[in-house]
Every structure is written in C-alpha cells, then in structure tokens.
C-alpha cells in the first residue's frame, strides 16, 4: 500500500472522541474541557472543522507556547545530564516565570541515587515527569500538601521536621520552595506553622538527612529583600548567609535575571529595586545554587581542596567536565 494512503487511513481510524481526547492530551498535556470538547465534536460531525485544523488550533494557541517552553526546558536539562554536562549561562524566553531556567539547571545536576524533592505537590507536571524520566534510583516527594504521583514515593510532612533518618539521601531538591517555608501557605490549601525561622530550620533538617557527600540543589527568588507574606525574597548576600549559617558549602551558584530579551545569566546583578512580579509573571531574578553539607571536610580533605580550586577556576570548567569527575 502507498505509505501516504496508509498514513491517511491511520489518521481516520480513531473515532472523533478518541481523536479529540488524544489530541488535547498530546498537545496541551491535559484533558479537554467540556465546552471545547463538545464544540470540536459537533464541528467535526457537521464537517465545519477538520482534524488537521483542530490540530493547528491547538498548536498555535497561547497555552501551547507554555507547554513548549517547559518541554524545551526539560529536554535541555535531560540531554545535558545524559552527556554529563553542568550547563551554565542558560537562556530563557521573555515574559515567563523562572521555571524555564530553574528546571534545566536542576535536571542537569540531578544525581542518580536516593533523591528527595521537597515541594513537589504544586510543581509543574513537566518537571515532575522530567524527574521520573531521569529515574534516580529512588525518588521521594515531600510536601505539606498531599498528592499521589505514580513512580514517586510521596510523603505528607514538614521540611522543618523531616520524617527520615540522618544521612538518608544523596540529594535534596528545593525548587522555588525554600522561600515558602514558615510563610503563609494558604494559597496551597495547607496550614503550616508560620514561623520566621522556618527557612533556617528547613536547611538544618535537610543537612541532617543528606549524606556527607550529598548535594542540595536550591532555587530561590532574588531581588530587594522583602517579606511578601506567602514567601520571602532575599538578595544574594541574604541567601548565601542563610546557607552558610546552616553549615552548607556553596559548590556552585548562578544568578539569572529577567529582562525584555528574556532570561539570562547576570553575574553582576543588582538586587536594589527588583520586586517580585514587576518584570514578568513571577520572580525578576533567581538564584540557582548547589550546596554540599560538609563545609569542614571540604577544607581539610585533599579531595575537598581540589574541588574548591576547580570551582574557583570559573564557569568554563563546569561545561567541560563530566558530572561526577
Ligand atoms: C511554590 S510551591 C513549589 C513549587 C514547585 N517546587 C515547583 O517546582 O514548581 C511551594 C510548595 O512548598 C510547599 N511547602 C511550603 N512549606 C512547606 C513545608 N514547611 N514543608 C513542606 N512543604 C512545604 C507548599 O505546600 C507548596 O507545594
């Protein structure tokens, strides 16, 4: 049979219902809402809409732009990790939130052992799917909110009091979550105890459950220090002080800033006057950091000193060396 005829026959094989449901899932990564589904089915039945035109409507929608941005972010992070790269100087599209740089930064640095994701319950599904696809040996999600994710062990709990023994994890991930700890989490439908020292308590707990050679990846909003009620924003100095006071060593850090051209690395970023939500839909800048829990060991062991020297050699090293060298 002619291969084009075979393709046409395949395209008309599913019922209209199957086609519409499948297309929404495949293109927009969600179920069709009732109104759009009924409209599409009625028009397909009366012949005023073709399957190709419905496909075009979905891929040219504003909603698909976001799907594509997140897909690109996940694909980039996954590819970099597979190649053993630690990419820096990422770039992201304009007028977007910080996930477009946080996701690839974190996924590229994801370890393969036992990993704890804190704050997974309201994470972008594309990011959670990216974590699952990367398949660390064990993936555990912890959140004040409850949620089920196939393939991930989920635990409802407070990061300030982790229900895990000491040295239990190879890596902990805090993606846009640390700044919410101890703040008003009503918008997430959860009631955590509000407490000004929440972030310090969280970091102490995370340090306790990390193995000595473990890694903590953190992304946090950056700008003029301010308490927004539902989260806290700090400048680089403020965040770094918090990390080092909790006993962490800053292995790697990068600042990203949102400008009219999009997201880009900003090593000389000035936090003064940068308020959340004023440059785009969310943060105006973000700090991406990898921390290690054992500051002392880093300074007294030969391996630690070598790693420090390499880190100080600058960003190019991170691009050239494989992940675990
Ligand atoms: C902005 S959302 C996290 C975003 C998500 N990590 C992502 O990648 O898009 C903040 C999350 O932190 C959780 N959270 C806030 N305080 C917490 C705490 N003390 N312990 C555990 N989870 C907490 C909230 O329930 C919410 O799911």
PDB file of C-alpha atoms in Angstrom, residues 97-272:
ATOM      1  CA  UNK A  97       8.378  32.719  35.068  1.00  0.00           C
ATOM      2  CA  UNK A  98      11.683  31.418  36.401  1.00  0.00           C
ATOM      3  CA  UNK A  99      10.862  27.719  35.822  1.00  0.00           C
ATOM      4  CA  UNK A 100      12.310  27.957  32.288  1.00  0.00           C
ATOM      5  CA  UNK A 101      15.820  28.288  33.775  1.00  0.00           C
ATOM      6  CA  UNK A 102      15.346  26.525  37.126  1.00  0.00           C
ATOM      7  CA  UNK A 103      14.126  23.271  35.543  1.00  0.00           C
ATOM      8  CA  UNK A 104      17.049  22.681  33.145  1.00  0.00           C
ATOM      9  CA  UNK A 105      19.570  23.861  35.780  1.00  0.00           C
ATOM     10  CA  UNK A 106      18.271  21.350  38.313  1.00  0.00           C
ATOM     11  CA  UNK A 107      17.590  18.429  35.961  1.00  0.00           C
ATOM     12  CA  UNK A 108      21.118  18.671  34.520  1.00  0.00           C
ATOM     13  CA  UNK A 109      22.558  18.332  38.054  1.00  0.00           C
ATOM     14  CA  UNK A 110      20.219  15.577  39.228  1.00  0.00           C
ATOM     15  CA  UNK A 111      22.025  12.693  40.925  1.00  0.00           C
ATOM     16  CA  UNK A 112      21.203   9.056  40.314  1.00  0.00           C
ATOM     17  CA  UNK A 113      20.882   7.813  43.936  1.00  0.00           C
ATOM     18  CA  UNK A 114      18.157   8.406  46.524  1.00  0.00           C
ATOM     19  CA  UNK A 115      16.666  11.850  45.882  1.00  0.00           C
ATOM     20  CA  UNK A 116      14.196  13.896  47.949  1.00  0.00           C
ATOM     21  CA  UNK A 117      12.067  16.534  46.169  1.00  0.00           C
ATOM     22  CA  UNK A 118      10.599  18.982  48.673  1.00  0.00           C
ATOM     23  CA  UNK A 119       7.541  20.940  47.486  1.00  0.00           C
ATOM     24  CA  UNK A 120       6.515  18.580  44.650  1.00  0.00           C
ATOM     25  CA  UNK A 121       2.732  18.875  45.207  1.00  0.00           C
ATOM     26  CA  UNK A 122       2.249  22.029  43.097  1.00  0.00           C
ATOM     27  CA  UNK A 123       5.288  21.606  40.852  1.00  0.00           C
ATOM     28  CA  UNK A 124       4.960  21.865  37.095  1.00  0.00           C
ATOM     29  CA  UNK A 125       3.884  18.405  35.875  1.00  0.00           C
ATOM     30  CA  UNK A 126       6.511  18.713  33.110  1.00  0.00           C
ATOM     31  CA  UNK A 127       9.232  18.984  35.792  1.00  0.00           C
ATOM     32  CA  UNK A 128       7.900  16.046  37.816  1.00  0.00           C
ATOM     33  CA  UNK A 129       7.682  13.972  34.615  1.00  0.00           C
ATOM     34  CA  UNK A 130      11.284  15.019  33.845  1.00  0.00           C
ATOM     35  CA  UNK A 131      12.407  13.778  37.281  1.00  0.00           C
ATOM     36  CA  UNK A 132      10.622  10.476  36.761  1.00  0.00           C
ATOM     37  CA  UNK A 133      12.067  10.089  33.286  1.00  0.00           C
ATOM     38  CA  UNK A 134      15.580  10.716  34.628  1.00  0.00           C
ATOM     39  CA  UNK A 135      14.837   7.833  37.018  1.00  0.00           C
ATOM     40  CA  UNK A 136      17.113   8.307  40.015  1.00  0.00           C
ATOM     41  CA  UNK A 137      17.366   5.034  41.980  1.00  0.00           C
ATOM     42  CA  UNK A 138      14.687   6.268  44.423  1.00  0.00           C
ATOM     43  CA  UNK A 139      12.588   9.411  44.172  1.00  0.00           C
ATOM     44  CA  UNK A 140      10.729  10.644  47.247  1.00  0.00           C
ATOM     45  CA  UNK A 141       8.440  13.691  47.249  1.00  0.00           C
ATOM     46  CA  UNK A 142       7.616  15.553  50.457  1.00  0.00           C
ATOM     47  CA  UNK A 143       5.115  18.369  50.845  1.00  0.00           C
ATOM     48  CA  UNK A 144       2.749  19.825  53.439  1.00  0.00           C
ATOM     49  CA  UNK A 145       0.055  19.080  50.845  1.00  0.00           C
ATOM     50  CA  UNK A 146      -0.967  15.582  49.878  1.00  0.00           C
ATOM     51  CA  UNK A 147      -0.633  14.212  46.369  1.00  0.00           C
ATOM     52  CA  UNK A 148      -0.085  10.943  44.568  1.00  0.00           C
ATOM     53  CA  UNK A 149       2.481  10.548  41.797  1.00  0.00           C
ATOM     54  CA  UNK A 150       2.948   7.112  40.214  1.00  0.00           C
ATOM     55  CA  UNK A 151       6.629   6.170  40.419  1.00  0.00           C
ATOM     56  CA  UNK A 152       7.380   8.566  43.272  1.00  0.00           C
ATOM     57  CA  UNK A 153       7.057   7.740  46.958  1.00  0.00           C
ATOM     58  CA  UNK A 154       5.075  10.667  48.358  1.00  0.00           C
ATOM     59  CA  UNK A 155       5.143  11.757  51.984  1.00  0.00           C
ATOM     60  CA  UNK A 156       2.961  14.423  53.585  1.00  0.00           C
ATOM     61  CA  UNK A 157       5.193  16.243  56.018  1.00  0.00           C
ATOM     62  CA  UNK A 158       7.032  19.380  57.044  1.00  0.00           C
ATOM     63  CA  UNK A 159      10.558  20.016  55.803  1.00  0.00           C
ATOM     64  CA  UNK A 160      11.303  21.586  59.205  1.00  0.00           C
ATOM     65  CA  UNK A 161      10.823  18.182  60.803  1.00  0.00           C
ATOM     66  CA  UNK A 162      11.697  15.546  58.226  1.00  0.00           C
ATOM     67  CA  UNK A 163      10.449  12.007  58.924  1.00  0.00           C
ATOM     68  CA  UNK A 164      13.704  10.425  57.704  1.00  0.00           C
ATOM     69  CA  UNK A 165      16.822   9.161  59.471  1.00  0.00           C
ATOM     70  CA  UNK A 166      20.136  11.029  59.273  1.00  0.00           C
ATOM     71  CA  UNK A 167      22.227  10.624  56.099  1.00  0.00           C
ATOM     72  CA  UNK A 168      19.322   9.051  54.200  1.00  0.00           C
ATOM     73  CA  UNK A 169      19.568  10.927  50.865  1.00  0.00           C
ATOM     74  CA  UNK A 170      22.161  11.523  48.148  1.00  0.00           C
ATOM     75  CA  UNK A 171      20.426  14.683  47.025  1.00  0.00           C
ATOM     76  CA  UNK A 172      17.654  17.043  48.099  1.00  0.00           C
ATOM     77  CA  UNK A 173      15.861  19.425  45.708  1.00  0.00           C
ATOM     78  CA  UNK A 174      14.226  22.679  46.816  1.00  0.00           C
ATOM     79  CA  UNK A 175      12.903  24.290  43.638  1.00  0.00           C
ATOM     80  CA  UNK A 176      11.150  27.577  44.446  1.00  0.00           C
ATOM     81  CA  UNK A 177      10.128  26.078  47.779  1.00  0.00           C
ATOM     82  CA  UNK A 178      12.551  27.252  50.494  1.00  0.00           C
ATOM     83  CA  UNK A 179      11.176  30.807  50.349  1.00  0.00           C
ATOM     84  CA  UNK A 180       7.693  29.482  51.284  1.00  0.00           C
ATOM     85  CA  UNK A 181       8.751  27.582  54.399  1.00  0.00           C
ATOM     86  CA  UNK A 182       7.350  29.226  57.515  1.00  0.00           C
ATOM     87  CA  UNK A 183       5.312  31.654  55.367  1.00  0.00           C
ATOM     88  CA  UNK A 184       1.552  31.792  54.803  1.00  0.00           C
ATOM     89  CA  UNK A 185       0.812  28.730  52.621  1.00  0.00           C
ATOM     90  CA  UNK A 186      -2.953  29.249  52.450  1.00  0.00           C
ATOM     91  CA  UNK A 187      -2.915  29.512  48.656  1.00  0.00           C
ATOM     92  CA  UNK A 188      -1.621  25.918  48.529  1.00  0.00           C
ATOM     93  CA  UNK A 189      -4.513  24.820  50.727  1.00  0.00           C
ATOM     94  CA  UNK A 190      -2.173  23.835  53.530  1.00  0.00           C
ATOM     95  CA  UNK A 191      -1.622  25.134  57.016  1.00  0.00           C
ATOM     96  CA  UNK A 192       1.996  25.025  58.073  1.00  0.00           C
ATOM     97  CA  UNK A 193       3.018  26.635  61.323  1.00  0.00           C
ATOM     98  CA  UNK A 194       4.022  30.186  60.362  1.00  0.00           C
ATOM     99  CA  UNK A 195       7.455  30.884  61.725  1.00  0.00           C
ATOM    100  CA  UNK A 196      10.119  33.452  60.870  1.00  0.00           C
ATOM    101  CA  UNK A 197      12.935  30.943  61.445  1.00  0.00           C
ATOM    102  CA  UNK A 198      11.338  28.356  59.133  1.00  0.00           C
ATOM    103  CA  UNK A 199      13.945  28.515  56.387  1.00  0.00           C
ATOM    104  CA  UNK A 200      16.812  28.040  58.871  1.00  0.00           C
ATOM    105  CA  UNK A 201      15.024  25.058  60.443  1.00  0.00           C
ATOM    106  CA  UNK A 202      14.397  23.573  56.986  1.00  0.00           C
ATOM    107  CA  UNK A 203      18.053  23.871  55.982  1.00  0.00           C
ATOM    108  CA  UNK A 204      19.201  22.285  59.255  1.00  0.00           C
ATOM    109  CA  UNK A 205      16.867  19.349  58.658  1.00  0.00           C
ATOM    110  CA  UNK A 206      17.901  18.940  55.024  1.00  0.00           C
ATOM    111  CA  UNK A 207      21.546  18.931  56.112  1.00  0.00           C
ATOM    112  CA  UNK A 208      20.784  16.230  58.672  1.00  0.00           C
ATOM    113  CA  UNK A 209      19.174  13.879  56.124  1.00  0.00           C
ATOM    114  CA  UNK A 210      21.907  14.364  53.492  1.00  0.00           C
ATOM    115  CA  UNK A 211      24.859  12.007  53.263  1.00  0.00           C
ATOM    116  CA  UNK A 212      28.261  13.645  53.862  1.00  0.00           C
ATOM    117  CA  UNK A 213      28.978  13.625  50.113  1.00  0.00           C
ATOM    118  CA  UNK A 214      25.397  14.605  49.251  1.00  0.00           C
ATOM    119  CA  UNK A 215      24.130  17.611  47.342  1.00  0.00           C
ATOM    120  CA  UNK A 216      21.375  20.149  47.866  1.00  0.00           C
ATOM    121  CA  UNK A 217      20.023  21.997  44.826  1.00  0.00           C
ATOM    122  CA  UNK A 218      18.139  25.189  45.692  1.00  0.00           C
ATOM    123  CA  UNK A 219      16.450  27.789  43.518  1.00  0.00           C
ATOM    124  CA  UNK A 220      15.053  30.930  45.152  1.00  0.00           C
ATOM    125  CA  UNK A 221      13.709  34.318  44.026  1.00  0.00           C
ATOM    126  CA  UNK A 222      16.237  37.084  44.046  1.00  0.00           C
ATOM    127  CA  UNK A 223      15.844  40.827  44.420  1.00  0.00           C
ATOM    128  CA  UNK A 224      15.295  43.512  47.000  1.00  0.00           C
ATOM    129  CA  UNK A 225      14.932  41.695  50.368  1.00  0.00           C
ATOM    130  CA  UNK A 226      11.254  41.671  51.243  1.00  0.00           C
ATOM    131  CA  UNK A 227       8.614  39.625  53.037  1.00  0.00           C
ATOM    132  CA  UNK A 228       5.639  39.098  50.684  1.00  0.00           C
ATOM    133  CA  UNK A 229       3.602  37.183  53.252  1.00  0.00           C
ATOM    134  CA  UNK A 230       3.340  33.997  51.189  1.00  0.00           C
ATOM    135  CA  UNK A 231       7.108  33.864  50.597  1.00  0.00           C
ATOM    136  CA  UNK A 232      10.327  35.723  51.367  1.00  0.00           C
ATOM    137  CA  UNK A 233      12.727  37.238  48.823  1.00  0.00           C
ATOM    138  CA  UNK A 234      16.405  37.933  49.560  1.00  0.00           C
ATOM    139  CA  UNK A 235      19.445  39.274  47.717  1.00  0.00           C
ATOM    140  CA  UNK A 236      22.496  37.058  47.017  1.00  0.00           C
ATOM    141  CA  UNK A 237      24.099  38.030  50.320  1.00  0.00           C
ATOM    142  CA  UNK A 238      20.966  37.217  52.310  1.00  0.00           C
ATOM    143  CA  UNK A 239      20.525  33.771  50.751  1.00  0.00           C
ATOM    144  CA  UNK A 240      24.222  32.928  50.998  1.00  0.00           C
ATOM    145  CA  UNK A 241      24.288  33.902  54.676  1.00  0.00           C
ATOM    146  CA  UNK A 242      21.338  31.602  55.313  1.00  0.00           C
ATOM    147  CA  UNK A 243      23.045  28.669  53.546  1.00  0.00           C
ATOM    148  CA  UNK A 244      26.423  29.087  55.212  1.00  0.00           C
ATOM    149  CA  UNK A 245      24.925  29.648  58.695  1.00  0.00           C
ATOM    150  CA  UNK A 246      23.149  26.310  58.276  1.00  0.00           C
ATOM    151  CA  UNK A 247      26.573  24.687  57.685  1.00  0.00           C
ATOM    152  CA  UNK A 248      26.413  24.337  53.913  1.00  0.00           C
ATOM    153  CA  UNK A 249      29.235  24.973  51.472  1.00  0.00           C
ATOM    154  CA  UNK A 250      28.359  26.770  48.221  1.00  0.00           C
ATOM    155  CA  UNK A 251      29.685  24.469  45.483  1.00  0.00           C
ATOM    156  CA  UNK A 252      28.224  26.380  42.581  1.00  0.00           C
ATOM    157  CA  UNK A 253      25.896  29.297  42.154  1.00  0.00           C
ATOM    158  CA  UNK A 254      24.450  31.249  39.286  1.00  0.00           C
ATOM    159  CA  UNK A 255      22.218  34.302  39.123  1.00  0.00           C
ATOM    160  CA  UNK A 256      19.633  34.656  36.363  1.00  0.00           C
ATOM    161  CA  UNK A 257      17.751  37.838  35.570  1.00  0.00           C
ATOM    162  CA  UNK A 258      14.622  38.501  33.508  1.00  0.00           C
ATOM    163  CA  UNK A 259      14.912  41.405  31.067  1.00  0.00           C
ATOM    164  CA  UNK A 260      12.890  42.404  27.999  1.00  0.00           C
ATOM    165  CA  UNK A 261      15.008  39.927  25.970  1.00  0.00           C
ATOM    166  CA  UNK A 262      14.282  37.027  28.300  1.00  0.00           C
ATOM    167  CA  UNK A 263      16.174  35.144  30.993  1.00  0.00           C
ATOM    168  CA  UNK A 264      19.960  35.252  31.024  1.00  0.00           C
ATOM    169  CA  UNK A 265      22.851  34.835  33.448  1.00  0.00           C
ATOM    170  CA  UNK A 266      23.605  38.014  35.411  1.00  0.00           C
ATOM    171  CA  UNK A 267      26.860  37.707  37.394  1.00  0.00           C
ATOM    172  CA  UNK A 268      26.783  41.420  38.294  1.00  0.00           C
ATOM    173  CA  UNK A 269      23.082  41.522  39.184  1.00  0.00           C
ATOM    174  CA  UNK A 270      21.944  44.466  41.326  1.00  0.00           C
ATOM    175  CA  UNK A 271      19.077  43.488  43.636  1.00  0.00           C
ATOM    176  CA  UNK A 272      18.074  47.032  44.592  1.00  0.00           C
TER     177      UNK A 272
END
